[in-house]
Amino acid sequence: MVDVLITFNIRILCYWIKMKSLLISLPFILAATFAGAAEYELKLHHFYVKEDVPQKQMLEPWAREVEKLTNNRVKITIIPRMKLGGRPKDLVKQASEGRITDLIWTVNTYTGKTFIRSEVFELPFIHTNDPVATNLAMREMFESDLKEDYEKQNLEVMFLHVHQGHAFLSKKDEIRKPEDLKGKRMRVPGRIHAWIAEELDSITINTTVRQIPQVLQRNVANTILITSSIVGPLRLEQHINSMTEGHESTRFANAVFSVSMNKDRWNSLPPDIQSAFRKASDKSFLRRIGNVWYDYEKPGIERLIQYKKKHFVLTEAETKAFEEKLKPVTERWIKEVEKEGIDGRKLVNKARKLIKKHEE
């Protein structure tokens, strides 16, 4: 009987010691657990590959800066290549609804004229050769002139940006004047760019970026309006003979990109978290990514030269000939947006003025 009592007491003592140790360590365990879990976990869905410059040098640094500024209360998981489902044109809808993703990075042209006011920066020769200046001009115009279209889609814009702009990549013929594009089958990225092709008497070809090598190989298209940054990823040196850009690297058009959040998700965030997103997307960030996209062009041009392809930089007079030829595109856009109650000429003049201001 004594042995039984001793054994029982020893077990109680051991149990009490274990419980005391657990109670002492519990606050530290809980603290460690909650320290490792973010209060706000967000998904950023996009269409491009994860290994290339857009994610590595723009999206990832931006997301990490937001996390840093919030002391890791926010965690942003970047999901590339439409891995949450859908096609690139579905990204805006996904963010608007907020069920699949919280944030998106997309190209506005994927959704037609949904962001019609922002199209002013895609028109020929509005942007010329400086992504930094265009980024800052869009930022300055956003609240007063561009915001409404995004609000209609239930989106809160983090930032807008452009790339270096579109050049002509040709399969066979040299392109030095507008007449050289007559009758060419031109792959274009969006509706404004289709107007450019029409004005140059080219035949418009609409395909995804991934299909470009295929349409060139099959002679569906023999000219591409696109940036040289895509040369390496698509190995376009295998399909094209030359690239043409304007005087001092002037490009013939551009595309507007946006990083946006579901508006309801945004409204659910406290003011200090919202402030962190704003700070991470400030002017200094837009300057930096403008330079990133400017530099992103160089490897493509170098690759073309390496493979003995021709790189034409037009003279000032040759560039002016394209500018004159494409003026009707801008006038067409102004007339179209006027039907929507938008003063297109005012937007064009303001965009040009602000880009010039930020170039200086």
CSV table of N, CA and C in Angstrom, one decimal, residues 6-22:
chain,number,residue,atom,x,y,z
A,6,ILE,N,3.4,6.0,-2.8
A,6,ILE,CA,4.6,6.7,-3.2
A,6,ILE,C,4.6,6.8,-4.7
A,7,THR,N,4.2,5.8,-5.5
A,7,THR,CA,4.2,5.8,-6.9
A,7,THR,C,3.2,6.9,-7.4
A,8,PHE,N,2.0,6.9,-6.8
A,8,PHE,CA,1.0,7.8,-7.1
A,8,PHE,C,1.4,9.3,-6.9
A,9,ASN,N,2.1,9.5,-5.8
A,9,ASN,CA,2.6,10.9,-5.5
A,9,ASN,C,3.7,11.3,-6.4
A,10,ILE,N,4.5,10.4,-6.8
A,10,ILE,CA,5.6,10.7,-7.8
A,10,ILE,C,5.0,11.1,-9.1
A,11,ARG,N,3.9,10.4,-9.5
A,11,ARG,CA,3.3,10.7,-10.8
A,11,ARG,C,2.6,12.1,-10.8
A,12,ILE,N,2.0,12.4,-9.6
A,12,ILE,CA,1.4,13.7,-9.5
A,12,ILE,C,2.4,14.8,-9.5
A,13,LEU,N,3.5,14.6,-8.9
A,13,LEU,CA,4.6,15.5,-8.9
A,13,LEU,C,5.2,15.8,-10.3
A,14,CYS,N,5.4,14.7,-11.0
A,14,CYS,CA,5.9,14.8,-12.4
A,14,CYS,C,4.9,15.6,-13.3
A,15,TYR,N,3.6,15.2,-13.1
A,15,TYR,CA,2.6,15.9,-13.9
A,15,TYR,C,2.6,17.4,-13.6
A,16,TRP,N,2.7,17.7,-12.3
A,16,TRP,CA,2.7,19.1,-11.8
A,16,TRP,C,3.9,19.9,-12.4
A,17,ILE,N,5.1,19.3,-12.4
A,17,ILE,CA,6.3,19.9,-12.9
A,17,ILE,C,6.1,20.1,-14.4
A,18,LYS,N,5.5,19.2,-15.2
A,18,LYS,CA,5.3,19.3,-16.6
A,18,LYS,C,4.4,20.5,-16.9
A,19,MET,N,3.3,20.5,-16.1
A,19,MET,CA,2.3,21.6,-16.3
A,19,MET,C,2.9,22.9,-16.0
A,20,LYS,N,3.7,23.0,-15.0
A,20,LYS,CA,4.3,24.3,-14.6
A,20,LYS,C,5.2,24.8,-15.7
A,21,SER,N,6.0,23.8,-16.3
A,21,SER,CA,6.9,24.2,-17.4
A,21,SER,C,6.2,24.7,-18.6
A,22,LEU,N,5.0,24.0,-18.9
A,22,LEU,CA,4.2,24.4,-20.0
A,22,LEU,C,3.6,25.7,-19.8
